[in-house]
Coordinates of N, CA, C and O in Angstrom, one line a residue:
M233 N -21.3 -47.0 17.7 CA -20.6 -45.8 18.4 C -20.3 -44.9 17.0 O -20.2 -43.7 17.1
K234 N -19.5 -45.6 16.1 CA -19.0 -44.8 15.2 C -19.8 -44.2 14.3 O -19.9 -43.1 13.7
Q235 N -21.1 -45.0 14.0 CA -22.1 -44.2 13.2 C -22.9 -43.1 13.8 O -23.2 -42.4 13.1
I236 N -22.7 -42.9 15.2 CA -23.4 -41.9 16.0 C -22.6 -40.6 15.7 O -23.0 -39.6 15.4
K237 N -21.3 -41.0 15.6 CA -20.2 -39.8 15.5 C -20.2 -39.4 14.2 O -20.3 -38.0 13.8
L238 N -20.5 -40.4 13.1 CA -20.6 -39.9 11.9 C -21.8 -39.1 11.5 O -22.0 -38.1 10.8
L239 N -23.0 -39.4 12.3 CA -24.3 -38.9 12.1 C -24.2 -37.3 12.6 O -24.9 -36.4 12.2
Q240 N -23.3 -37.2 13.7 CA -23.2 -35.9 14.3 C -22.3 -35.2 13.2 O -22.7 -33.8 13.3
V241 N -21.4 -35.6 12.8 CA -20.3 -34.8 12.0 C -21.0 -34.7 10.6 O -20.7 -33.7 9.9
G242 N -21.7 -35.6 10.1 CA -22.4 -35.5 8.9 C -23.0 -34.5 8.3 O -22.6 -33.8 7.3
P243 N -24.0 -33.7 9.1 CA -24.7 -32.5 8.6 C -23.5 -31.3 8.7 O -23.9 -30.4 7.7
F244 N -22.9 -31.3 9.6 CA -21.8 -30.2 9.5 C -21.0 -30.1 8.3 O -20.9 -29.3 7.6
L245 N -20.6 -31.5 7.9 CA -19.9 -31.5 6.5 C -20.7 -31.1 5.5 O -20.2 -30.5 4.5
I246 N -22.0 -31.7 5.3 CA -22.9 -31.3 4.4 C -22.9 -29.7 4.3 O -22.8 -29.2 2.9
C247 N -23.2 -29.0 5.4 CA -23.1 -27.5 5.2 C -22.0 -27.0 4.9 O -22.1 -25.8 4.0
L248 N -20.7 -27.5 5.4 CA -19.4 -26.9 4.8 C -19.5 -27.1 3.1 O -19.2 -26.1 2.7
I249 N -19.7 -28.1 2.6 CA -19.5 -28.4 1.3 C -20.5 -27.4 0.4 O -20.2 -26.8 -0.4
L250 N -21.8 -27.1 1.0 CA -22.9 -26.5 0.4 C -22.3 -24.9 0.4 O -22.7 -24.2 -0.6
L251 N -22.0 -24.6 1.5 CA -21.8 -23.3 1.8 C -20.3 -22.8 1.0 O -19.9 -21.5 1.1
S252 N -19.3 -23.6 0.6 CA -18.2 -23.4 0.2 C -18.2 -22.4 -1.0 O -17.3 -21.5 -1.3
P253 N -19.1 -22.4 -2.0 CA -19.1 -21.7 -3.0 C -19.6 -20.2 -2.7 O -19.1 -19.4 -3.4
L254 N -20.4 -19.9 -1.6 CA -20.8 -18.8 -1.2 C -19.4 -18.0 -0.7 O -19.4 -16.9 -1.0
A255 N -18.5 -19.0 0.2 CA -17.5 -18.2 0.7 C -16.5 -17.7 -0.5 O -16.0 -16.7 -0.5
S256 N -16.6 -18.4 -1.5 CA -15.7 -18.1 -2.7 C -16.2 -16.9 -3.3 O -15.5 -16.1 -3.7
L257 N -17.4 -16.9 -3.5 CA -17.9 -15.8 -4.3 C -17.8 -14.4 -3.2 O -17.5 -13.4 -3.9
G258 N -17.8 -14.6 -2.1 CA -17.6 -13.4 -1.0 C -16.1 -13.1 -1.4 O -15.8 -11.8 -1.3
Q259 N -15.1 -13.8 -1.6 CA -13.7 -13.5 -1.8 C -13.7 -12.5 -2.9 O -13.1 -11.7 -3.0
C260 N -14.5 -13.1 -4.2 CA -14.2 -12.6 -5.1 C -15.1 -11.2 -5.3 O -14.5 -10.2 -6.0
E261 N -15.8 -10.9 -4.7 CA -16.4 -9.6 -4.4 C -15.6 -8.7 -3.5 O -15.5 -7.5 -3.8
L262 N -14.7 -9.4 -2.8 CA -14.0 -8.4 -1.9 C -12.7 -8.0 -2.6 O -11.8 -7.0 -2.5
I263 N -12.5 -8.6 -3.7 CA -11.2 -8.3 -4.6 C -11.3 -6.7 -5.0 O -10.4 -6.0 -5.1
K264 N -12.5 -6.3 -5.7 CA -12.6 -5.1 -6.0 C -12.4 -3.9 -5.1 O -11.8 -3.0 -5.2
R265 N -12.9 -4.3 -3.8 CA -12.5 -3.2 -2.6 C -11.0 -3.1 -2.3 O -10.4 -2.1 -2.1
D266 N -10.4 -4.5 -2.2 CA -9.0 -4.4 -2.0 C -8.3 -3.6 -3.2 O -7.0 -3.0 -3.0
I267 N -8.5 -3.9 -4.4 CA -8.0 -3.0 -5.4 C -8.2 -1.6 -5.6 O -7.3 -1.0 -5.7
E268 N -9.2 -1.3 -5.2 CA -9.5 0.2 -4.8 C -8.7 0.8 -3.7 O -8.1 1.7 -3.8
N269 N -8.6 -0.1 -2.6 CA -7.6 0.4 -1.3 C -6.1 0.6 -2.1 O -5.5 1.3 -1.4
V270 N -5.8 -0.3 -2.7 CA -4.3 -0.6 -3.5 C -4.2 1.1 -3.9 O -3.3 1.7 -4.0
R271 N -5.1 1.3 -4.8 CA -5.0 2.4 -5.8 C -5.0 3.7 -4.9 O -4.3 4.7 -5.1
S272 N -6.0 3.8 -4.1 CA -6.1 4.9 -2.9 C -4.8 5.0 -2.1 O -4.3 6.2 -2.1
S273 N -4.3 3.9 -1.9 CA -3.0 4.1 -1.0 C -1.9 4.5 -1.8 O -1.0 5.4 -1.4
A274 N -1.7 4.2 -3.2 CA -0.8 4.7 -4.0 C -1.1 6.3 -4.4 O -0.1 7.0 -4.4
I275 N -2.3 6.6 -4.5 CA -2.6 8.0 -4.7 C -2.3 8.8 -3.4 O -1.8 9.8 -3.3
E276 N -2.4 8.4 -2.2 CA -2.1 8.8 -1.1 C -0.6 9.1 -1.0 O -0.1 10.1 -0.4
V277 N 0.3 8.2 -1.6 CA 1.7 8.2 -1.6 C 1.9 9.6 -2.4 O 2.8 10.5 -1.9
L278 N 1.4 9.6 -3.5 CA 1.6 10.8 -4.2 C 1.2 12.3 -3.7 O 2.0 13.3 -3.8
Q279 N 0.2 12.2 -3.1 CA -0.3 13.5 -2.3 C 0.6 13.9 -1.3 O 0.9 15.1 -1.0
L280 N 0.7 12.9 -0.3 CA 1.7 13.3 0.5 C 3.2 13.7 0.2 O 3.9 14.4 1.0
S281 N 3.6 13.0 -0.8 CA 4.9 13.3 -1.2 C 5.1 14.8 -1.8 O 6.0 15.6 -1.5
D282 N 3.8 15.2 -2.4 CA 3.8 16.8 -2.6 C 3.9 17.8 -1.3 O 4.5 18.6 -1.5
T283 N 3.2 17.3 -0.4 CA 3.2 18.1 0.8 C 4.9 18.0 1.5 O 5.3 18.9 2.1
L284 N 5.3 16.8 1.5 CA 6.8 16.8 1.9 C 7.7 17.8 1.2 O 8.5 18.3 1.8
E285 N 7.5 17.8 -0.1 CA 8.4 18.6 -0.9 C 8.1 20.4 -0.5 O 9.2 20.8 -0.5
V286 N 7.1 20.4 -0.1 CA 6.8 21.8 0.5 C 7.8 22.1 1.7 O 8.6 23.1 1.5
F287 N 8.0 21.1 2.6 CA 8.7 21.5 3.8 C 10.2 21.2 3.3 O 11.0 21.9 4.0
V288 N 10.4 20.5 2.5 CA 11.9 20.2 2.3 C 12.4 21.6 1.3 O 13.5 22.1 1.7
K289 N 11.5 22.1 0.5 CA 11.8 23.4 -0.1 C 12.0 24.6 1.1 O 13.0 25.5 1.0
A290 N 11.0 24.5 2.1 CA 11.1 25.5 2.8 C 12.5 25.4 3.8 O 12.9 26.5 4.2
V291 N 12.9 24.4 4.0 CA 14.2 24.3 4.7 C 15.3 24.5 3.8 O 16.2 25.4 4.4
G292 N 15.3 24.5 2.7 CA 16.4 25.0 1.7 C 16.4 26.6 1.9 O 17.2 27.0 1.5
R293 N 15.0 27.2 1.8 CA 15.0 28.6 1.8 C 15.3 29.3 3.1 O 15.9 30.6 2.9
T294 N 15.2 28.7 4.1 CA 15.3 29.3 5.4 C 16.9 29.4 5.7 O 17.8 28.6 5.5
K295 N 17.1 30.5 6.5 CA 18.8 30.8 7.0 C 18.5 30.6 8.5 O 19.6 30.5 9.3
Q296 N 17.5 30.3 9.4 CA 17.6 30.2 10.5 C 17.4 28.6 11.1 O 16.6 27.8 10.3
Y297 N 18.3 28.1 11.8 CA 18.4 27.0 12.3 C 17.1 26.2 13.0 O 16.6 25.4 12.5
R298 N 16.5 27.3 13.8 CA 15.1 26.8 14.5 C 14.1 26.7 13.6 O 13.5 25.6 13.7
T299 N 13.9 27.4 12.8 CA 12.9 27.5 11.7 C 13.1 25.9 10.7 O 12.1 25.2 10.5
A300 N 14.2 25.7 10.3 CA 14.6 24.8 9.3 C 14.6 23.4 10.4 O 13.9 22.5 9.8
R301 N 14.7 23.4 11.5 CA 14.5 22.3 12.5 C 12.9 21.8 12.6 O 12.6 20.6 12.5
S302 N 12.2 22.8 12.6 CA 10.9 22.7 12.7 C 10.3 22.2 11.5 O 9.5 21.2 11.4
N303 N 10.7 22.6 10.3 CA 10.1 22.3 9.0 C 10.7 20.7 8.7 O 10.0 20.1 8.0
S304 N 12.0 20.5 9.2 CA 12.7 19.0 9.1 C 11.7 18.1 9.8 O 11.3 17.0 9.5
R305 N 11.3 18.5 10.9 CA 10.3 17.7 11.9 C 9.1 17.3 11.0 O 8.5 16.1 11.1
K306 N 8.7 18.4 10.5 CA 7.4 18.2 9.6 C 7.7 17.3 8.5 O 6.7 16.3 8.1
A307 N 8.8 17.2 7.7 CA 9.1 16.4 6.7 C 9.3 15.1 7.3 O 8.8 14.2 6.4
Q308 N 9.8 15.0 8.4 CA 10.0 13.6 8.9 C 8.6 12.9 9.1 O 8.5 11.7 8.9
I309 N 7.6 13.6 9.9 CA 6.4 13.3 9.8 C 5.7 13.0 8.4 O 5.1 11.8 8.6
Y310 N 5.9 13.7 7.5 CA 5.2 13.4 6.4 C 5.8 12.2 5.5 O 5.2 11.5 5.0
S311 N 7.3 11.9 5.8 CA 7.9 10.8 5.2 C 7.4 9.4 6.0 O 7.2 8.6 5.3
G312 N 7.2 9.7 7.2 CA 6.6 8.5 7.8 C 5.2 8.0 7.5 O 5.0 6.8 7.3
E313 N 4.4 9.3 7.2 CA 3.0 8.9 6.6 C 3.1 8.2 5.3 O 2.3 7.5 4.8
I314 N 4.3 8.8 4.7 CA 4.3 8.2 3.3 C 4.6 6.6 3.3 O 4.1 5.7 2.7
L315 N 5.5 6.4 4.2 CA 5.9 4.9 4.5 C 4.7 4.0 5.1 O 4.6 3.1 4.7
A316 N 3.9 4.6 5.8 CA 2.8 4.0 6.4 C 2.0 3.6 5.3 O 1.2 2.5 5.1
A317 N 1.6 4.7 4.4 CA 0.6 4.4 3.1 C 1.3 3.2 2.5 O 0.4 2.4 1.8
A318 N 2.6 3.3 2.0 CA 3.2 2.1 1.4 C 3.0 0.7 1.8 O 2.8 -0.1 1.3
Y319 N 3.2 0.6 3.2 CA 3.1 -0.5 4.0 C 1.5 -1.0 3.9 O 1.2 -2.3 3.7
R320 N 0.6 -0.1 3.7 CA -0.7 -0.4 3.6 C -1.2 -0.9 2.2 O -1.8 -1.9 1.9
A321 N -0.6 -0.3 1.4 CA -0.5 -0.8 0.0 C 0.1 -2.3 -0.4 O -0.6 -3.0 -0.8
V322 N 1.3 -2.4 0.1 CA 1.8 -3.9 0.1 C 0.8 -4.8 0.8 O 0.8 -6.0 0.3
A323 N 0.4 -4.5 1.9 CA -0.4 -5.6 2.8 C -1.9 -5.9 1.8 O -2.3 -6.9 1.5
T324 N -2.3 -4.8 1.4 CA -3.8 -4.6 0.6 C -3.5 -5.5 -0.8 O -4.3 -6.6 -0.9
V325 N -2.5 -5.3 -1.4 CA -2.1 -5.9 -2.6 C -1.9 -7.5 -2.4 O -2.5 -8.2 -3.3
A326 N -1.4 -7.9 -1.4 CA -1.2 -9.4 -0.8 C -2.5 -10.0 -0.9 O -2.7 -10.9 -1.3
E327 N -3.3 -9.1 0.1 CA -4.6 -9.7 0.1 C -5.5 -9.9 -1.2 O -6.2 -11.0 -1.4
A328 N -5.1 -9.0 -2.0 CA -6.1 -9.0 -3.2 C -5.5 -10.2 -3.9 O -6.2 -10.7 -4.7
R329 N -4.0 -10.3 -4.0 CA -3.6 -11.3 -4.8 C -4.0 -12.7 -4.5 O -4.4 -13.6 -5.3
Q330 N -4.3 -12.9 -3.0 CA -4.7 -14.1 -2.6 C -6.2 -14.3 -2.8 O -6.6 -15.3 -3.4
R331 N -7.1 -13.2 -3.1 CA -8.3 -13.5 -3.3 C -8.6 -13.7 -4.9 O -9.4 -14.3 -5.5
A332 N -7.7 -13.1 -5.5 CA -7.7 -13.2 -7.0 C -7.3 -14.7 -7.4 O -7.9 -15.4 -8.2
E333 N -6.3 -15.3 -6.7 CA -5.9 -16.6 -6.9 C -7.1 -17.6 -6.6 O -7.5 -18.6 -7.1
A334 N -7.8 -17.3 -5.3 CA -9.0 -18.1 -5.2 C -10.1 -18.0 -6.1 O -10.9 -19.1 -6.2
C335 N -10.4 -17.0 -6.7 CA -11.4 -16.8 -7.7 C -11.1 -17.3 -9.1 O -11.8 -17.4 -10.0
G336 N -9.7 -17.5 -9.3 CA -9.2 -18.2 -10.6 C -9.2 -17.1 -11.7 O -9.4 -17.1 -12.8
A337 N -9.0 -15.8 -11.4 CA -9.0 -14.7 -12.3 C -7.5 -14.4 -12.6 O -6.8 -13.6 -11.9
A338 N -7.1 -14.9 -13.8 CA -5.7 -14.9 -14.0 C -5.3 -13.4 -14.6 O -4.1 -13.2 -14.1
D339 N -6.0 -13.0 -15.3 CA -5.8 -11.4 -15.8 C -5.7 -10.5 -14.5 O -4.6 -9.7 -14.4
V340 N -6.3 -10.7 -13.6 CA -6.3 -9.7 -12.5 C -5.1 -10.2 -11.8 O -4.7 -9.3 -10.9
Q341 N -4.7 -11.5 -11.8 CA -3.7 -11.8 -10.7 C -2.4 -11.2 -11.4 O -1.4 -10.8 -10.8
R342 N -2.3 -11.1 -12.6 CA -1.2 -10.4 -13.5 C -1.1 -9.2 -13.3 O 0.2 -8.7 -12.8
Y343 N -2.1 -8.3 -13.2 CA -2.1 -6.8 -12.9 C -1.9 -6.7 -11.5 O -1.0 -5.8 -11.3
L344 N -2.4 -7.7 -10.5 CA -1.9 -7.3 -9.0 C -0.5 -7.6 -8.9 O 0.3 -7.0 -8.1
S345 N 0.1 -8.8 -9.5 CA 1.7 -9.0 -9.6 C 2.3 -7.7 -9.9 O 3.5 -7.4 -9.0
N346 N 2.1 -7.0 -11.0 CA 2.6 -5.6 -11.2 C 2.5 -4.6 -10.2 O 3.5 -4.1 -9.9
A347 N 1.3 -4.7 -9.7 CA 1.0 -3.6 -8.6 C 1.8 -4.1 -7.4 O 2.3 -3.1 -6.5
A348 N 1.9 -5.3 -7.1 CA 2.7 -5.8 -5.8 C 4.4 -5.6 -5.9 O 4.8 -4.9 -5.1
G349 N 4.8 -5.5 -7.1 CA 6.2 -5.2 -7.4 C 6.5 -3.7 -7.1 O 7.4 -3.3 -6.5
S350 N 5.5 -3.0 -7.7 CA 5.6 -1.4 -7.7 C 5.5 -1.1 -6.2 O 6.3 -0.1 -5.5
A351 N 4.5 -1.6 -5.5 CA 4.1 -1.4 -4.0 C 5.5 -1.5 -3.1 O 5.6 -1.0 -2.2
D352 N 6.1 -3.0 -3.5 CA 7.3 -3.3 -2.8 C 8.4 -2.1 -3.0 O 9.2 -1.7 -2.0
K353 N 8.6 -1.6 -4.2 CA 9.5 -0.6 -4.4 C 9.2 0.5 -3.6 O 10.0 1.4 -3.1
V354 N 8.0 1.0 -3.7 CA 7.5 2.2 -3.2 C 8.0 2.1 -1.7 O 8.6 3.0 -0.9
R355 N 7.5 0.7 -1.1 CA 7.9 0.7 0.5 C 9.3 0.8 0.8 O 9.7 1.4 1.8
D356 N 10.2 0.3 -0.2 CA 11.5 0.3 0.1 C 12.1 1.6 0.0 O 13.0 2.2 0.7
L357 N 11.4 2.4 -1.0 CA 12.2 3.6 -1.3 C 11.5 4.8 -0.4 O 12.4 5.6 0.4
A358 N 10.3 4.4 0.5 CA 9.8 5.4 1.4 C 10.5 5.0 2.7 O 11.0 6.0 3.5
D359 N 11.0 3.7 2.8 CA 11.7 3.5 4.2 C 13.2 4.2 4.0 O 13.6 4.6 5.1
Q360 N 13.8 4.2 2.9 CA 15.0 4.9 2.8 C 14.8 6.5 2.9 O 15.7 7.2 3.6
A361 N 13.8 6.9 2.5 CA 13.7 8.5 2.4 C 13.3 8.9 4.1 O 13.8 10.0 4.5
F362 N 12.6 7.8 4.8 CA 12.2 8.1 6.2 C 13.6 8.2 6.9 O 13.7 8.9 7.7
G363 N 14.5 7.3 6.6 CA 15.9 7.1 7.3 C 16.6 8.7 7.2 O 17.2 9.2 8.2
Y364 N 16.5 9.1 5.8 CA 17.0 10.4 5.5 C 16.5 11.6 6.5 O 16.9 12.3 6.8
S365 N 15.0 11.4 6.5 CA 14.4 12.6 7.1 C 14.7 12.3 8.6 O 14.9 13.5 9.2
K366 N 15.0 11.4 9.1 CA 15.2 11.1 10.7 C 16.7 11.9 10.8 O 16.9 12.3 11.8
R367 N 17.5 11.4 9.9 CA 18.9 12.0 9.9 C 18.9 13.6 9.8 O 19.6 14.2 10.5
A368 N 18.1 14.0 9.0 CA 17.9 15.4 8.6 C 17.6 16.3 10.1 O 17.9 17.1 10.4
Y369 N 16.6 15.6 10.8 CA 16.0 16.2 11.8 C 17.1 15.9 13.1 O 17.1 17.0 14.1
A370 N 17.9 15.0 13.1 CA 19.1 14.9 14.1 C 20.1 16.0 13.7 O 21.1 16.0 14.7
S371 N 20.3 16.2 12.6 CA 21.4 17.1 12.3 C 21.7 18.3 13.0 O 20.9 18.9 13.4
R372 N 23.0 18.7 13.3 CA 23.3 19.8 14.1 C 23.6 21.0 13.1 O 23.9 22.0 13.8
S373 N 23.6 20.7 12.0 CA 23.9 22.0 11.1 C 22.8 22.1 10.1 O 22.2 21.1 9.7
L374 N 22.6 23.3 9.6 CA 22.0 23.7 8.6 C 22.1 23.1 7.2 O 21.2 22.6 6.4
S375 N 23.6 22.7 7.1 CA 23.6 22.4 5.8 C 23.7 20.7 5.8 O 23.2 20.2 4.7
G376 N 23.9 20.0 7.0 CA 23.5 18.6 7.0 C 22.1 18.3 6.8 O 21.6 17.4 6.2
M377 N 21.2 19.2 7.5 CA 19.9 19.1 7.2 C 19.2 19.3 5.9 O 18.5 18.4 5.4
R378 N 19.9 20.1 5.1 CA 19.3 20.4 3.8 C 20.0 19.1 2.9 O 19.1 18.7 2.0
S379 N 20.9 18.7 3.2 CA 21.7 17.5 2.2 C 20.9 16.3 2.6 O 20.4 15.6 1.5
Y380 N 20.5 16.1 3.7 CA 19.6 14.8 4.0 C 18.2 14.9 3.4 O 17.7 14.1 2.9
L381 N 17.6 16.1 3.7 CA 16.3 16.3 3.2 C 16.4 16.2 1.5 O 15.2 15.8 0.9
Q382 N 17.3 16.7 1.0 CA 17.4 16.8 -0.5 C 17.6 15.2 -0.9 O 17.0 14.9 -1.9
K383 N 18.3 14.2 -0.3 CA 18.3 13.0 -0.6 C 17.1 12.2 0.1 O 16.6 11.4 -1.1
A384 N 16.2 12.8 0.8 CA 15.0 12.2 1.0 C 14.0 12.4 -0.1 O 13.2 11.7 -0.5
L385 N 13.9 13.9 -0.6 CA 13.0 14.2 -1.6 C 13.5 13.4 -3.0 O 12.7 13.0 -3.6
T386 N 14.9 13.3 -3.1 CA 15.1 12.6 -4.5 C 14.8 11.2 -4.5 O 14.3 10.6 -5.5
T387 N 14.5 10.5 -3.1 CA 14.3 9.1 -3.0 C 13.0 8.9 -3.0 O 12.1 8.2 -3.9
I388 N 12.0 10.0 -2.5 CA 10.6 10.1 -2.7 C 10.2 10.3 -4.2 O 9.0 9.8 -4.5
R389 N 11.1 11.1 -4.9 CA 10.6 11.0 -6.3 C 10.7 9.7 -7.0 O 9.8 9.5 -7.9
G390 N 11.6 9.1 -6.8 CA 11.6 7.7 -7.2 C 10.6 6.8 -6.8 O 9.8 6.0 -7.5
A391 N 9.9 7.1 -5.6 CA 8.9 6.1 -4.7 C 7.4 6.8 -5.6 O 6.6 6.1 -5.9
E392 N 7.5 8.1 -5.9 CA 6.5 8.7 -6.7 C 6.0 7.9 -8.1 O 5.0 7.7 -8.5
S393 N 7.1 7.7 -8.9 CA 7.1 7.0 -10.1 C 6.5 5.5 -10.0 O 5.7 5.0 -10.6
A394 N 7.1 5.0 -8.8 CA 6.5 3.3 -8.5 C 5.0 3.6 -8.0 O 4.4 2.5 -8.4
A395 N 4.7 4.5 -7.3 CA 3.4 4.6 -6.6 C 2.5 5.0 -8.1 O 1.3 4.4 -8.1
S396 N 2.9 5.6 -8.9 CA 2.1 5.8 -10.0 C 1.8 4.5 -11.0 O 0.9 4.3 -11.4
A397 N 3.0 3.6 -11.0 CA 2.8 2.4 -11.6 C 1.9 1.5 -10.8 O 1.2 0.9 -11.4
A398 N 2.0 1.6 -9.6 CA 1.1 0.7 -8.7 C -0.4 1.3 -8.9 O -1.3 0.3 -9.1
A399 N -0.6 2.4 -8.8 CA -1.8 3.1 -9.0 C -2.6 2.4 -10.5 O -3.6 2.2 -10.8
Y400 N -1.7 2.4 -11.3 CA -2.1 2.2 -12.8 C -2.4 0.7 -13.1 O -3.4 0.3 -13.5
A401 N -1.7 -0.2 -12.3 CA -1.7 -1.6 -12.3 C -3.0 -1.8 -11.7 O -3.6 -2.6 -12.0
A402 N -3.3 -1.2 -10.5 CA -4.4 -1.5 -9.6 C -5.8 -1.0 -10.4 O -6.7 -1.7 -10.6
S403 N -5.5 0.1 -11.4 CA -6.8 0.4 -12.1 C -6.9 -0.5 -13.4 O -8.0 -0.8 -13.4
E404 N -6.0 -1.1 -13.9 CA -5.9 -2.3 -14.9 C -6.6 -3.4 -14.0 O -7.5 -4.1 -14.7
A405 N -6.2 -3.8 -13.1 CA -6.7 -5.0 -12.3 C -8.2 -4.8 -11.9 O -9.2 -5.6 -12.1
H406 N -8.8 -3.5 -11.8 CA -10.1 -3.1 -11.4 C -11.2 -3.3 -12.6 O -12.0 -3.8 -12.5
F407 N -10.5 -2.9 -13.7 CA -11.1 -3.0 -14.9 C -11.1 -4.6 -15.7 O -12.4 -4.7 -16.2
A408 N -10.4 -5.2 -15.0 CA -10.1 -6.7 -15.8 C -11.2 -7.4 -14.8 O -11.4 -8.6 -15.5
I409 N -11.5 -7.1 -13.6 CA -12.4 -7.9 -12.9 C -13.8 -7.4 -13.4 O -14.1 -6.2 -13.0
S410 N -14.5 -8.4 -13.6 CA -16.0 -7.9 -13.8 C -16.9 -9.2 -13.6 O -16.2 -10.2 -13.2
E411 N -18.1 -9.1 -13.7 CA -19.0 -10.0 -13.3 C -18.8 -11.2 -14.3 O -19.1 -12.3 -13.8
E412 N -18.4 -10.9 -15.6 CA -18.1 -11.8 -16.5 C -17.2 -12.8 -16.2 O -17.1 -14.0 -16.2
A413 N -16.1 -12.2 -15.8 CA -14.8 -12.8 -15.6 C -15.1 -13.8 -14.3 O -14.2 -14.5 -14.3
I414 N -15.6 -13.2 -13.3 CA -16.1 -14.0 -12.0 C -16.8 -15.4 -12.2 O -16.6 -16.5 -12.0
V415 N -17.9 -15.0 -13.3 CA -18.9 -16.1 -13.7 C -18.1 -17.3 -14.6 O -18.2 -18.5 -14.5
A416 N -17.1 -16.6 -15.6 CA -16.3 -17.5 -16.4 C -15.3 -18.3 -15.7 O -15.0 -19.5 -15.9
A417 N -15.0 -17.7 -14.5 CA -14.0 -18.6 -13.6 C -14.8 -19.7 -12.9 O -14.3 -20.5 -12.2
G418 N -16.0 -19.7 -12.9 CA -16.9 -20.7 -12.2 C -17.2 -20.3 -10.7 O -17.6 -21.0 -9.9
K419 N -17.0 -19.0 -10.3 CA -17.3 -18.6 -8.9 C -18.4 -17.7 -8.8 O -18.5 -17.2 -7.6
G420 N -18.9 -17.3 -9.7 CA -20.1 -16.3 -9.6 C -21.4 -16.9 -9.7 O -21.6 -18.3 -9.6
P421 N -22.5 -16.1 -9.8 CA -23.9 -16.6 -9.8 C -24.2 -17.3 -11.1 O -23.6 -17.2 -12.2

């Protein structure tokens, strides 16, 4: 009876053992895509922050509350988009780090660790800026609106420098991963 069950499970185990290197190779190939997604998310943060700055400056120039409130709402939307891009970067860099660990690519892991730290900082600063943007939109005075949006812009400028660092670290990780590195780790063809 036990032999029959062993014979039924045996082919499955053999297939699993033989296909394990293929799954590992697939993980190694996905690292490049994840690294590029981290870099593009960091660049998206930089682009969105430029747009946010336009609306913050528009609020600073206007003298009408209704126009300022409209621009404040747009600033809130863009700061929310920045926050979403930051969360995507954090999630993607975590996946890339797991895949790099599975592939045994130590240099890539080091660069991705730097990217993860920067992405976490971007996320935290973007979250803080989004809070300021929400307060600006809820503000009942033009001066309060300007004050909160200026705080949001200052915070986003800090997030921009962290996003630049994350994009740079992702670029370094992309250049560190190569066919030779994957083969040297014993995970490639």
